[in-house]
PDB file of C-alpha atoms in Angstrom:
ATOM      1  CA  MET A   1      28.216  10.445  92.010  1.00 47.00           C
ATOM      2  CA  PHE A   2      26.162  13.171  90.709  1.00 48.00           C
ATOM      3  CA  ALA A   3      28.684  13.969  88.072  1.00 48.00           C
ATOM      4  CA  GLU A   4      28.988  10.470  86.808  1.00 50.00           C
ATOM      5  CA  SER A   5      25.208  10.183  86.575  1.00 47.00           C
ATOM      6  CA  SER A   6      25.050  13.379  84.703  1.00 47.00           C
ATOM      7  CA  ILE A   7      27.685  12.248  82.353  1.00 48.00           C
ATOM      8  CA  ALA A   8      25.879   8.986  81.847  1.00 46.00           C
ATOM      9  CA  ARG A   9      22.625  10.833  81.099  1.00 48.00           C
ATOM     10  CA  CYS A  10      24.462  13.360  78.858  1.00 46.00           C
ATOM     11  CA  SER A  11      26.142  10.563  76.963  1.00 47.00           C
ATOM     12  CA  LEU A  12      22.811   8.825  76.471  1.00 48.00           C
ATOM     13  CA  GLY A  13      21.199  12.163  75.367  1.00 48.00           C
ATOM     14  CA  CYS A  14      24.116  12.940  73.043  1.00 47.00           C
ATOM     15  CA  CYS A  15      23.829   9.485  71.631  1.00 46.00           C
ATOM     16  CA  PHE A  16      20.200  10.074  70.686  1.00 48.00           C
ATOM     17  CA  SER A  17      20.783  13.526  69.399  1.00 46.00           C
ATOM     18  CA  ARG A  18      23.788  12.552  67.363  1.00 50.00           C
ATOM     19  CA  ASP A  19      21.593   9.783  65.690  1.00 48.00           C
ATOM     20  CA  ALA A  20      19.086  12.427  64.574  1.00 45.00           C
ATOM     21  CA  VAL A  21      21.584  15.035  63.433  1.00 48.00           C
ATOM     22  CA  SER A  22      23.962  12.758  61.625  1.00 48.00           C
ATOM     23  CA  SER A  23      21.289  10.887  59.777  1.00 47.00           C
ATOM     24  CA  PRO A  24      22.466   9.472  56.443  1.00 50.00           C
ATOM     25  CA  TYR A  25      19.228  11.022  54.946  1.00 50.00           C
ATOM     26  CA  PRO A  26      19.820  14.711  54.934  1.00 49.00           C
ATOM     27  CA  GLY A  27      16.393  15.509  53.640  1.00 47.00           C
ATOM     28  CA  SER A  28      14.484  13.374  56.043  1.00 45.00           C
ATOM     29  CA  THR A  29      12.302  14.760  58.888  1.00 46.00           C
ATOM     30  CA  ALA A  30      12.067  13.375  62.338  1.00 45.00           C
ATOM     31  CA  GLY A  31       8.808  11.638  61.476  1.00 45.00           C
ATOM     32  CA  GLN A  32      10.360  10.012  58.428  1.00 46.00           C
ATOM     33  CA  HIS A  33      13.322   8.849  60.464  1.00 46.00           C
ATOM     34  CA  GLY A  34      11.149   7.567  63.142  1.00 46.00           C
ATOM     35  CA  ASP A  35       9.128   5.455  60.714  1.00 47.00           C
ATOM     36  CA  SER A  36      12.395   3.920  59.436  1.00 43.00           C
ATOM     37  CA  SER A  37      13.464   3.218  62.980  1.00 42.00           C
ATOM     38  CA  HIS A  38      10.172   1.646  63.758  1.00 44.00           C
ATOM     39  CA  GLN A  39      10.362  -0.644  60.827  1.00 43.00           C
ATOM     40  CA  ILE A  40      13.971  -1.566  61.730  1.00 41.00           C
ATOM     41  CA  ASN A  41      13.089  -2.111  65.472  1.00 45.00           C
ATOM     42  CA  GLY A  42      10.060  -4.070  64.564  1.00 42.00           C
ATOM     43  CA  HIS A  43      12.139  -6.321  62.523  1.00 46.00           C
ATOM     44  CA  ASP A  44      14.631  -7.150  65.206  1.00 45.00           C
ATOM     45  CA  HIS A  45      13.211  -7.264  68.725  1.00 46.00           C
ATOM     46  CA  GLY A  46      15.465  -7.486  71.733  1.00 45.00           C
ATOM     47  CA  HIS A  47      18.770  -7.565  70.090  1.00 46.00           C
ATOM     48  CA  GLY A  48      19.815  -4.197  71.251  1.00 46.00           C
ATOM     49  CA  GLN A  49      21.680  -3.196  68.093  1.00 50.00           C
ATOM     50  CA  ALA A  50      20.604  -1.490  64.912  1.00 49.00           C
ATOM     51  CA  GLU A  51      20.841  -2.843  61.494  1.00 49.00           C
ATOM     52  CA  PRO A  52      23.567  -1.531  59.264  1.00 50.00           C
ATOM     53  CA  PRO A  53      22.646   1.568  57.287  1.00 49.00           C
ATOM     54  CA  LEU A  54      22.336  -0.474  53.996  1.00 49.00           C
ATOM     55  CA  HIS A  55      19.346  -2.324  55.476  1.00 48.00           C
ATOM     56  CA  ARG A  56      17.753   0.872  56.896  1.00 49.00           C
ATOM     57  CA  ALA A  57      17.684   2.464  53.536  1.00 46.00           C
ATOM     58  CA  PRO A  58      14.085   2.666  52.187  1.00 50.00           C
ATOM     59  CA  SER A  59      13.625   0.089  49.543  1.00 49.00           C
ATOM     60  CA  PRO A  60      11.360   0.618  46.457  1.00 48.00           C
ATOM     61  CA  SER A  61       7.649   0.105  47.361  1.00 48.00           C
ATOM     62  CA  GLY A  62       5.183  -1.983  45.498  1.00 48.00           C
ATOM     63  CA  ALA A  63       4.068   0.936  43.286  1.00 45.00           C
ATOM     64  CA  SER A  64       7.585   1.704  42.022  1.00 45.00           C
ATOM     65  CA  THR A  65       8.118  -2.051  41.463  1.00 46.00           C
ATOM     66  CA  ALA A  66       4.929  -2.358  39.401  1.00 45.00           C
ATOM     67  CA  THR A  67       5.938   0.632  37.433  1.00 45.00           C
ATOM     68  CA  SER A  68       9.297  -0.950  36.489  1.00 45.00           C
ATOM     69  CA  ARG A  69       7.536  -4.087  35.587  1.00 49.00           C
ATOM     70  CA  ARG A  70       5.054  -2.712  33.074  1.00 51.00           C
ATOM     71  CA  PRO A  71       7.621  -1.282  30.631  1.00 46.00           C
ATOM     72  CA  SER A  72       9.427  -4.745  30.702  1.00 49.00           C
ATOM     73  CA  ARG A  73       6.208  -6.504  29.653  1.00 50.00           C
ATOM     74  CA  SER A  74       5.584  -3.968  26.895  1.00 46.00           C
ATOM     75  CA  ALA A  75       9.162  -4.356  25.708  1.00 46.00           C
ATOM     76  CA  ALA A  76       8.733  -8.059  25.610  1.00 44.00           C
ATOM     77  CA  ARG A  77       5.582  -7.785  23.520  1.00 46.00           C
ATOM     78  CA  ARG A  78       7.341  -5.336  21.044  1.00 46.00           C
ATOM     79  CA  GLY A  79      10.353  -7.654  20.892  1.00 46.00           C
ATOM     80  CA  ALA A  80       8.156 -10.532  19.667  1.00 49.00           C
ATOM     81  CA  ILE A  81       8.015  -8.917  16.193  1.00 45.00           C
ATOM     82  CA  PRO A  82      11.281  -7.152  15.307  1.00 51.00           C
ATOM     83  CA  LEU A  83      10.771  -3.893  13.507  1.00 45.00           C
ATOM     84  CA  ASN A  84      13.268  -4.893  10.638  1.00 51.00           C
ATOM     85  CA  GLU A  85      11.207  -7.977   9.769  1.00 54.00           C
ATOM     86  CA  HIS A  86       7.986  -8.022   7.636  1.00 58.00           C
ATOM     87  CA  PHE A  87       5.168 -10.566   7.336  1.00 77.00           C
ATOM     88  CA  ASN A  88       6.049 -12.685   4.320  1.00 85.00           C
ATOM     89  CA  GLN A  89       4.646 -15.842   2.838  1.00 88.00           C
ATOM     90  CA  PRO A  90       5.938 -17.976  -0.124  1.00 91.00           C
ATOM     91  CA  ILE A  91       4.272 -16.775  -3.353  1.00 90.00           C
ATOM     92  CA  ARG A  92       1.669 -19.015  -4.951  1.00 90.00           C
ATOM     93  CA  GLN A  93      -0.219 -19.106  -8.128  1.00 86.00           C
ATOM     94  CA  HIS A  94      -3.325 -17.016  -8.381  1.00 88.00           C
ATOM     95  CA  VAL A  95      -6.380 -18.775  -9.750  1.00 88.00           C
ATOM     96  CA  TRP A  96      -9.321 -16.715 -11.062  1.00 88.00           C
ATOM     97  CA  LYS A  97     -12.146 -16.708 -13.631  1.00 89.00           C
ATOM     98  CA  SER A  98     -12.907 -13.808 -16.007  1.00 86.00           C
ATOM     99  CA  LYS A  99     -16.650 -12.865 -15.597  1.00 84.00           C
ATOM    100  CA  ARG A 100     -16.858  -9.700 -17.636  1.00 79.00           C
ATOM    101  CA  ARG A 101     -14.432  -9.896 -20.421  1.00 82.00           C
ATOM    102  CA  ILE A 102     -13.277 -12.654 -22.990  1.00 86.00           C
ATOM    103  CA  TRP A 103      -9.557 -12.930 -22.828  1.00 88.00           C
ATOM    104  CA  THR A 104      -7.491 -14.549 -25.546  1.00 89.00           C
ATOM    105  CA  ARG A 105      -3.768 -15.310 -25.384  1.00 87.00           C
ATOM    106  CA  ALA A 106      -2.891 -12.413 -27.764  1.00 88.00           C
ATOM    107  CA  THR A 107      -4.968  -9.801 -25.860  1.00 87.00           C
ATOM    108  CA  ILE A 108      -3.773 -10.694 -22.404  1.00 89.00           C
ATOM    109  CA  ASP A 109      -0.106 -10.640 -23.572  1.00 89.00           C
ATOM    110  CA  ARG A 110      -0.587  -7.190 -25.004  1.00 88.00           C
ATOM    111  CA  GLU A 111      -2.274  -5.892 -21.870  1.00 88.00           C
ATOM    112  CA  ARG A 112       0.589  -7.098 -19.754  1.00 89.00           C
ATOM    113  CA  GLN A 113       3.023  -5.277 -21.880  1.00 87.00           C
ATOM    114  CA  VAL A 114       1.282  -2.140 -21.733  1.00 86.00           C
ATOM    115  CA  PHE A 115       0.800  -2.419 -18.008  1.00 88.00           C
ATOM    116  CA  PHE A 116       4.557  -2.610 -17.293  1.00 87.00           C
ATOM    117  CA  ASP A 117       5.448  -0.118 -19.975  1.00 83.00           C
ATOM    118  CA  THR A 118       3.304   2.574 -18.247  1.00 80.00           C
ATOM    119  CA  ARG A 119       4.471   2.175 -14.693  1.00 81.00           C
ATOM    120  CA  VAL A 120       5.664   5.547 -13.269  1.00 76.00           C
ATOM    121  CA  ALA A 121       5.431   5.126  -9.602  1.00 80.00           C
ATOM    122  CA  GLY A 122       7.672   2.780  -7.586  1.00 85.00           C
ATOM    123  CA  ARG A 123      11.187   1.615  -8.468  1.00 89.00           C
ATOM    124  CA  PRO A 124      11.929   0.352 -12.036  1.00 88.00           C
ATOM    125  CA  GLU A 125      14.083  -2.475 -10.768  1.00 90.00           C
ATOM    126  CA  ILE A 126      11.338  -3.717  -8.599  1.00 92.00           C
ATOM    127  CA  TRP A 127       8.823  -3.648 -11.518  1.00 92.00           C
ATOM    128  CA  ALA A 128      11.345  -5.536 -13.676  1.00 90.00           C
ATOM    129  CA  ALA A 129      11.875  -8.210 -10.984  1.00 91.00           C
ATOM    130  CA  LEU A 130       8.139  -8.620 -10.474  1.00 93.00           C
ATOM    131  CA  SER A 131       7.497  -8.882 -14.251  1.00 91.00           C
ATOM    132  CA  THR A 132      10.097 -11.645 -14.498  1.00 91.00           C
ATOM    133  CA  ALA A 133       8.783 -13.412 -11.427  1.00 92.00           C
ATOM    134  CA  LEU A 134       5.230 -13.409 -12.539  1.00 93.00           C
ATOM    135  CA  SER A 135       6.195 -14.735 -15.962  1.00 90.00           C
ATOM    136  CA  LEU A 136       8.026 -17.703 -14.258  1.00 92.00           C
ATOM    137  CA  LEU A 137       5.142 -18.144 -11.874  1.00 91.00           C
ATOM    138  CA  ARG A 138       2.714 -18.511 -14.737  1.00 91.00           C
ATOM    139  CA  GLU A 139       4.925 -21.079 -16.282  1.00 89.00           C
ATOM    140  CA  GLY A 140       4.907 -23.117 -13.146  1.00 89.00           C
ATOM    141  CA  ASP A 141       8.465 -22.389 -12.030  1.00 90.00           C
ATOM    142  CA  VAL A 142       7.636 -21.268  -8.505  1.00 90.00           C
ATOM    143  CA  SER A 143      10.997 -21.868  -6.873  1.00 90.00           C
ATOM    144  CA  THR A 144      12.799 -19.702  -9.478  1.00 90.00           C
ATOM    145  CA  ALA A 145      10.197 -16.983  -9.132  1.00 91.00           C
ATOM    146  CA  GLN A 146      10.506 -17.039  -5.358  1.00 92.00           C
ATOM    147  CA  GLY A 147      14.246 -16.658  -5.597  1.00 92.00           C
ATOM    148  CA  ILE A 148      13.820 -13.502  -7.721  1.00 91.00           C
ATOM    149  CA  ILE A 149      11.378 -12.055  -5.303  1.00 92.00           C
ATOM    150  CA  ASP A 150      13.615 -12.789  -2.389  1.00 91.00           C
ATOM    151  CA  ALA A 151      16.763 -11.427  -4.141  1.00 90.00           C
ATOM    152  CA  ALA A 152      14.900  -8.153  -4.941  1.00 90.00           C
ATOM    153  CA  GLY A 153      13.930  -7.774  -1.256  1.00 92.00           C
ATOM    154  CA  ILE A 154      10.223  -8.070  -2.033  1.00 94.00           C
ATOM    155  CA  THR A 155       7.786  -9.392   0.596  1.00 93.00           C
ATOM    156  CA  VAL A 156       4.430 -10.788  -0.156  1.00 93.00           C
ATOM    157  CA  PRO A 157       2.410 -10.724   3.087  1.00 91.00           C
ATOM    158  CA  THR A 158      -0.333 -13.225   1.891  1.00 89.00           C
ATOM    159  CA  GLY A 159       1.582 -15.096  -0.699  1.00 91.00           C
ATOM    160  CA  ASP A 160      -0.857 -13.721  -3.348  1.00 91.00           C
ATOM    161  CA  VAL A 161       0.777 -10.980  -5.435  1.00 90.00           C
ATOM    162  CA  CYS A 162      -2.781  -9.707  -6.389  1.00 88.00           C
ATOM    163  CA  GLU A 163      -3.266  -8.725  -2.885  1.00 87.00           C
ATOM    164  CA  GLY A 164      -0.169  -6.517  -2.826  1.00 89.00           C
ATOM    165  CA  CYS A 165       3.562  -6.819  -2.247  1.00 92.00           C
ATOM    166  CA  TYR A 166       6.172  -4.447  -0.751  1.00 93.00           C
ATOM    167  CA  ASP A 167       9.727  -3.473  -1.555  1.00 92.00           C
ATOM    168  CA  GLU A 168      12.318  -2.875   1.250  1.00 90.00           C
ATOM    169  CA  SER A 169      11.282   0.756   1.651  1.00 89.00           C
ATOM    170  CA  GLY A 170       7.596  -0.220   2.224  1.00 89.00           C
ATOM    171  CA  ALA A 171       6.211   0.897  -0.998  1.00 90.00           C
ATOM    172  CA  LEU A 172       3.194  -1.030  -2.158  1.00 91.00           C
ATOM    173  CA  TYR A 173       2.876  -2.737  -5.622  1.00 92.00           C
ATOM    174  CA  LYS A 174      -0.508  -3.942  -6.640  1.00 88.00           C
ATOM    175  CA  PHE A 175      -1.551  -5.970  -9.728  1.00 89.00           C
ATOM    176  CA  PRO A 176      -4.841  -6.745 -11.560  1.00 89.00           C
ATOM    177  CA  GLU A 177      -5.655 -10.365 -11.918  1.00 89.00           C
ATOM    178  CA  ALA A 178      -5.123 -10.402 -15.617  1.00 89.00           C
ATOM    179  CA  ILE A 179      -1.534  -9.169 -15.194  1.00 92.00           C
ATOM    180  CA  VAL A 180      -0.731 -11.861 -12.560  1.00 92.00           C
ATOM    181  CA  SER A 181      -2.060 -15.038 -14.214  1.00 90.00           C
ATOM    182  CA  ASP A 182      -4.295 -16.322 -16.944  1.00 90.00           C
ATOM    183  CA  PRO A 183      -7.974 -16.874 -16.254  1.00 91.00           C
ATOM    184  CA  VAL A 184      -9.236 -20.356 -16.111  1.00 89.00           C
ATOM    185  CA  ASN A 185     -11.616 -19.568 -18.979  1.00 88.00           C
ATOM    186  CA  LEU A 186      -8.818 -18.193 -21.319  1.00 86.00           C
ATOM    187  CA  ALA A 187     -10.284 -18.409 -24.887  1.00 84.00           C
ATOM    188  CA  ASP A 188      -8.579 -19.536 -28.011  1.00 78.00           C
ATOM    189  CA  ASP A 189      -7.388 -16.719 -30.399  1.00 67.00           C
ATOM    190  CA  ASP A 190      -9.733 -17.850 -33.062  1.00 62.00           C
ATOM    191  CA  ALA A 191     -12.696 -17.060 -30.696  1.00 54.00           C
ATOM    192  CA  THR A 192     -12.435 -13.507 -32.080  1.00 49.00           C
ATOM    193  CA  GLU A 193     -12.677 -10.452 -29.903  1.00 46.00           C
ATOM    194  CA  GLU A 194     -15.134  -8.927 -32.410  1.00 45.00           C
ATOM    195  CA  SER A 195     -17.762 -11.317 -31.279  1.00 43.00           C
ATOM    196  CA  PHE A 196     -18.059  -9.619 -28.019  1.00 43.00           C
ATOM    197  CA  LYS A 197     -18.551  -6.000 -26.849  1.00 42.00           C
ATOM    198  CA  PHE A 198     -16.854  -5.448 -23.472  1.00 43.00           C
ATOM    199  CA  ASP A 199     -15.801  -2.439 -21.505  1.00 44.00           C
ATOM    200  CA  ALA A 200     -12.167  -1.590 -21.955  1.00 41.00           C
ATOM    201  CA  GLY A 201     -10.214  -2.298 -18.841  1.00 46.00           C
ATOM    202  CA  ALA A 202     -12.637  -5.009 -17.461  1.00 47.00           C
ATOM    203  CA  ASP A 203     -10.673  -7.339 -15.246  1.00 51.00           C
ATOM    204  CA  LEU A 204      -7.825  -4.838 -15.191  1.00 52.00           C
ATOM    205  CA  ASP A 205      -9.013  -2.500 -12.501  1.00 49.00           C
ATOM    206  CA  PRO A 206      -9.088  -4.350  -9.150  1.00 44.00           C
ATOM    207  CA  ALA A 207     -10.932  -1.463  -7.519  1.00 42.00           C
ATOM    208  CA  ASP A 208     -13.878  -2.058  -9.780  1.00 40.00           C
ATOM    209  CA  ASP A 209     -14.398  -5.851  -9.136  1.00 35.00           C
ATOM    210  CA  GLU A 210     -17.349  -5.406  -6.672  1.00 31.00           C
ATOM    211  CA  THR A 211     -18.742  -2.176  -7.989  1.00 27.00           C
ATOM    212  CA  SER A 212     -18.759  -2.443 -11.725  1.00 31.00           C
ATOM    213  CA  THR A 213     -22.099  -3.240 -13.454  1.00 28.00           C
ATOM    214  CA  THR A 214     -20.559  -3.832 -16.870  1.00 29.00           C
ATOM    215  CA  LYS A 215     -22.177  -6.639 -18.725  1.00 28.00           C
ATOM    216  CA  LEU A 216     -20.950  -8.697 -21.796  1.00 29.00           C
ATOM    217  CA  VAL A 217     -23.240  -7.881 -24.654  1.00 28.00           C
ATOM    218  CA  MET A 218     -23.316 -10.105 -27.806  1.00 28.00           C
ATOM    219  CA  GLY A 219     -23.205  -8.217 -31.049  1.00 30.00           C
ATOM    220  CA  SER A 220     -23.492  -4.371 -31.347  1.00 32.00           C
ATOM    221  CA  SER A 221     -23.554  -1.648 -28.765  1.00 37.00           C
ATOM    222  CA  SER A 222     -26.493  -0.908 -26.739  1.00 38.00           C
ATOM    223  CA  SER A 223     -29.080   1.669 -27.857  1.00 36.00           C
ATOM    224  CA  ASP A 224     -28.094   4.022 -24.973  1.00 42.00           C
ATOM    225  CA  ASP A 225     -24.391   3.958 -26.014  1.00 46.00           C
ATOM    226  CA  LEU A 226     -25.373   4.659 -29.721  1.00 43.00           C
ATOM    227  CA  LEU A 227     -27.361   7.591 -28.683  1.00 43.00           C
ATOM    228  CA  ASP A 228     -24.715   9.001 -26.495  1.00 51.00           C
ATOM    229  CA  LYS A 229     -22.044   8.689 -29.241  1.00 51.00           C
ATOM    230  CA  GLU A 230     -24.337  10.332 -31.726  1.00 48.00           C
ATOM    231  CA  LYS A 231     -25.083  13.218 -29.525  1.00 52.00           C
ATOM    232  CA  GLU A 232     -21.319  13.629 -28.972  1.00 56.00           C
ATOM    233  CA  ARG A 233     -20.537  13.638 -32.641  1.00 53.00           C
ATOM    234  CA  ARG A 234     -23.218  16.269 -33.342  1.00 51.00           C
ATOM    235  CA  ARG A 235     -21.914  18.504 -30.582  1.00 54.00           C
ATOM    236  CA  GLU A 236     -18.394  18.246 -31.882  1.00 54.00           C
ATOM    237  CA  GLU A 237     -19.513  19.088 -35.359  1.00 46.00           C
ATOM    238  CA  LYS A 238     -21.339  22.176 -34.236  1.00 48.00           C
ATOM    239  CA  GLY A 239     -18.340  23.248 -32.207  1.00 51.00           C
ATOM    240  CA  LYS A 240     -20.260  24.207 -29.007  1.00 55.00           C
ATOM    241  CA  TRP A 241     -17.148  24.180 -26.748  1.00 57.00           C
ATOM    242  CA  ASN A 242     -15.921  27.376 -25.176  1.00 67.00           C
ATOM    243  CA  GLU A 243     -12.130  27.809 -25.497  1.00 72.00           C
ATOM    244  CA  ARG A 244     -11.834  28.315 -21.717  1.00 76.00           C
ATOM    245  CA  ASP A 245     -13.282  24.828 -21.337  1.00 80.00           C
ATOM    246  CA  LEU A 246     -10.725  23.205 -23.751  1.00 89.00           C
ATOM    247  CA  ILE A 247      -7.778  21.150 -22.575  1.00 91.00           C
ATOM    248  CA  LYS A 248      -4.757  20.004 -24.449  1.00 92.00           C
ATOM    249  CA  VAL A 249      -4.016  16.275 -24.425  1.00 93.00           C
ATOM    250  CA  THR A 250      -0.779  14.618 -25.479  1.00 93.00           C
ATOM    251  CA  ALA A 251      -1.210  11.114 -26.586  1.00 92.00           C
ATOM    252  CA  ARG A 252       1.564   8.548 -27.137  1.00 91.00           C
ATOM    253  CA  LEU A 253       0.463   5.976 -29.710  1.00 89.00           C
ATOM    254  CA  SER A 254       1.487   2.361 -29.281  1.00 86.00           C
ATOM    255  CA  ASP A 255       1.860   1.602 -32.991  1.00 83.00           C
ATOM    256  CA  ARG A 256       4.763   3.992 -33.557  1.00 81.00           C
ATOM    257  CA  GLY A 257       7.875   5.403 -31.939  1.00 77.00           C
ATOM    258  CA  GLY A 258       6.659   9.008 -32.222  1.00 76.00           C
ATOM    259  CA  PRO A 259       5.933  11.810 -32.538  1.00 86.00           C
ATOM    260  CA  ASP A 260       3.283  12.373 -29.881  1.00 89.00           C
ATOM    261  CA  VAL A 261      -0.123  13.565 -30.919  1.00 91.00           C
ATOM    262  CA  VAL A 262      -1.608  16.614 -29.215  1.00 92.00           C
ATOM    263  CA  VAL A 263      -5.296  17.323 -29.478  1.00 92.00           C
ATOM    264  CA  SER A 264      -7.793  19.660 -27.777  1.00 91.00           C
ATOM    265  CA  ILE A 265     -11.051  18.566 -26.287  1.00 90.00           C
ATOM    266  CA  GLY A 266     -13.584  19.992 -23.922  1.00 89.00           C
ATOM    267  CA  LYS A 267     -13.184  19.176 -20.202  1.00 89.00           C
ATOM    268  CA  GLU A 268     -16.625  17.490 -20.155  1.00 88.00           C
ATOM    269  CA  GLN A 269     -15.963  15.503 -23.289  1.00 90.00           C
ATOM    270  CA  THR A 270     -15.759  11.793 -22.897  1.00 90.00           C
ATOM    271  CA  VAL A 271     -12.693   9.570 -23.466  1.00 91.00           C
ATOM    272  CA  ALA A 272     -14.563   8.240 -26.620  1.00 89.00           C
ATOM    273  CA  ALA A 273     -14.347  11.683 -28.086  1.00 90.00           C
ATOM    274  CA  LEU A 274     -10.691  11.918 -27.298  1.00 92.00           C
ATOM    275  CA  ALA A 275     -10.038   8.564 -28.992  1.00 91.00           C
ATOM    276  CA  ARG A 276     -11.794   9.793 -32.159  1.00 91.00           C
ATOM    277  CA  ARG A 277      -9.817  13.020 -32.235  1.00 90.00           C
ATOM    278  CA  ILE A 278      -6.625  11.059 -31.809  1.00 91.00           C
ATOM    279  CA  GLN A 279      -7.644   8.752 -34.571  1.00 89.00           C
ATOM    280  CA  VAL A 280      -8.240  11.579 -36.966  1.00 88.00           C
ATOM    281  CA  GLU A 281      -5.147  13.514 -35.994  1.00 89.00           C
ATOM    282  CA  ALA A 282      -2.855  10.456 -36.398  1.00 87.00           C
ATOM    283  CA  GLY A 283      -4.398   9.462 -39.715  1.00 88.00           C
ATOM    284  CA  LEU A 284      -5.511   6.035 -38.577  1.00 87.00           C
ATOM    285  CA  PRO A 285      -8.184   4.154 -40.513  1.00 86.00           C
ATOM    286  CA  THR A 286     -11.633   4.320 -39.053  1.00 82.00           C
ATOM    287  CA  SER A 287     -11.556   0.512 -38.595  1.00 82.00           C
ATOM    288  CA  THR A 288      -9.018   0.915 -35.816  1.00 85.00           C
ATOM    289  CA  ARG A 289      -9.902   1.240 -32.184  1.00 87.00           C
ATOM    290  CA  ILE A 290      -8.078   3.299 -29.721  1.00 89.00           C
ATOM    291  CA  GLN A 291      -8.026   2.712 -26.033  1.00 89.00           C
ATOM    292  CA  ILE A 292      -6.695   5.504 -23.687  1.00 91.00           C
ATOM    293  CA  VAL A 293      -4.269   4.094 -20.865  1.00 89.00           C
ATOM    294  CA  TYR A 294      -3.111   6.267 -17.950  1.00 90.00           C
ATOM    295  CA  LEU A 295      -0.797   5.091 -15.334  1.00 85.00           C
ATOM    296  CA  GLY A 296      -1.595   1.484 -16.375  1.00 79.00           C
ATOM    297  CA  LYS A 297      -5.364   1.892 -16.247  1.00 85.00           C
ATOM    298  CA  PHE A 298      -7.565   1.670 -19.252  1.00 87.00           C
ATOM    299  CA  PHE A 299     -10.064   4.531 -19.064  1.00 91.00           C
ATOM    300  CA  ARG A 300     -13.663   4.023 -19.612  1.00 88.00           C
ATOM    301  CA  GLU A 301     -14.929   5.544 -22.839  1.00 87.00           C
ATOM    302  CA  SER A 302     -18.120   6.858 -21.243  1.00 87.00           C
ATOM    303  CA  HIS A 303     -16.355   8.972 -18.653  1.00 90.00           C
ATOM    304  CA  THR A 304     -14.209  12.115 -18.819  1.00 92.00           C
ATOM    305  CA  LEU A 305     -10.430  12.228 -18.449  1.00 93.00           C
ATOM    306  CA  LEU A 306     -10.634  14.340 -15.294  1.00 92.00           C
ATOM    307  CA  ALA A 307     -13.273  12.176 -13.637  1.00 92.00           C
ATOM    308  CA  GLN A 308     -10.908   9.156 -13.973  1.00 92.00           C
ATOM    309  CA  GLY A 309      -7.876  10.765 -12.296  1.00 91.00           C
ATOM    310  CA  TRP A 310      -6.009  12.317 -15.246  1.00 93.00           C
ATOM    311  CA  LYS A 311      -3.932  15.387 -14.382  1.00 91.00           C
ATOM    312  CA  GLU A 312      -3.739  18.227 -16.962  1.00 90.00           C
ATOM    313  CA  GLY A 313      -0.361  18.268 -18.661  1.00 89.00           C
ATOM    314  CA  ASN A 314       0.292  14.543 -18.196  1.00 92.00           C
ATOM    315  CA  VAL A 315       0.745  12.241 -21.227  1.00 91.00           C
ATOM    316  CA  VAL A 316      -1.685   9.528 -21.924  1.00 92.00           C
ATOM    317  CA  ASN A 317      -1.059   6.263 -23.848  1.00 90.00           C
ATOM    318  CA  ALA A 318      -3.106   5.594 -26.888  1.00 90.00           C
ATOM    319  CA  TYR A 319      -3.274   1.831 -27.473  1.00 87.00           C
ATOM    320  CA  VAL A 320      -4.041   1.301 -31.158  1.00 87.00           C
ATOM    321  CA  ARG A 321      -5.932  -1.944 -31.936  1.00 84.00           C
ATOM    322  CA  TYR A 322      -6.151  -2.969 -35.534  1.00 82.00           C
ATOM    323  CA  PRO A 323      -8.897  -5.293 -36.884  1.00 76.00           C
ATOM    324  CA  LYS A 324      -7.985  -8.927 -36.994  1.00 67.00           C
ATOM    325  CA  GLN A 325      -7.062 -10.095 -40.553  1.00 60.00           C
ATOM    326  CA  ARG A 326      -9.195 -12.987 -41.680  1.00 50.00           C
ATOM    327  CA  PRO A 327      -7.263 -15.826 -43.439  1.00 49.00           C
TER     328      PRO A 327
END
């Protein structure tokens, strides 16, 4: 009787000890196992049998569940705008009014030709596609222009080319208003540009739209401009430039196929002085006017080359303007 009772107690004890040693969680402690058993027993009162090991395994808690949910929400937000897609709107005509320059058909056509001929950054095929599309857009053929834009892989986020457009690699292409469309106050060719004095490059540099204080002045130059030019001429005649301050400038004239003209000027001399030196070196009549263009931007005559972004050694374009012949 004693032996049977001992065997029963031993069996019972062995059962409990076997449950602790042969736990399916080798790294667990007694306290951890007790917690799991407590949860399981609390779930099933009075049934006298344990749940299968699958149900006793610790399930992910609320913290881990929240962690797994957060990336999924972020991924959903990111997936709303695929990375291979760009904001794009149908192109539309740009309407504007020139406030600082009198544009005629002849002058605006020449400026556009110079602009596209002097592009050095960006892809040539994109510039060519944009030039053709803008020409069609000005003629009112919006659908064909849109087709060229789409075929070239160009995106226009706002639909207005003046505000910038992008090629497939993400490069930005920007245009002044005068290149994109005609102003609503485009003047007739017989209005004569000579009736107005305007700053070269007005309406062509989009960065200066809000900051420029240039005004249209009827007739001759202002007294300040005349004084500055006179001082410049006198200084040139006296030769008060140190050789160490001289820079060589190569100019490519628009009225000929070559050769380029190379002149030397002082670093602090203005673009107006450079234009006069080119005029003399190229043998042009004094009645001609030379405008300096660099990277599609008309340089201001009252500023130096270096102050306007020119890099020493780079070629500038000299746009030669002959006086209009009277009938």
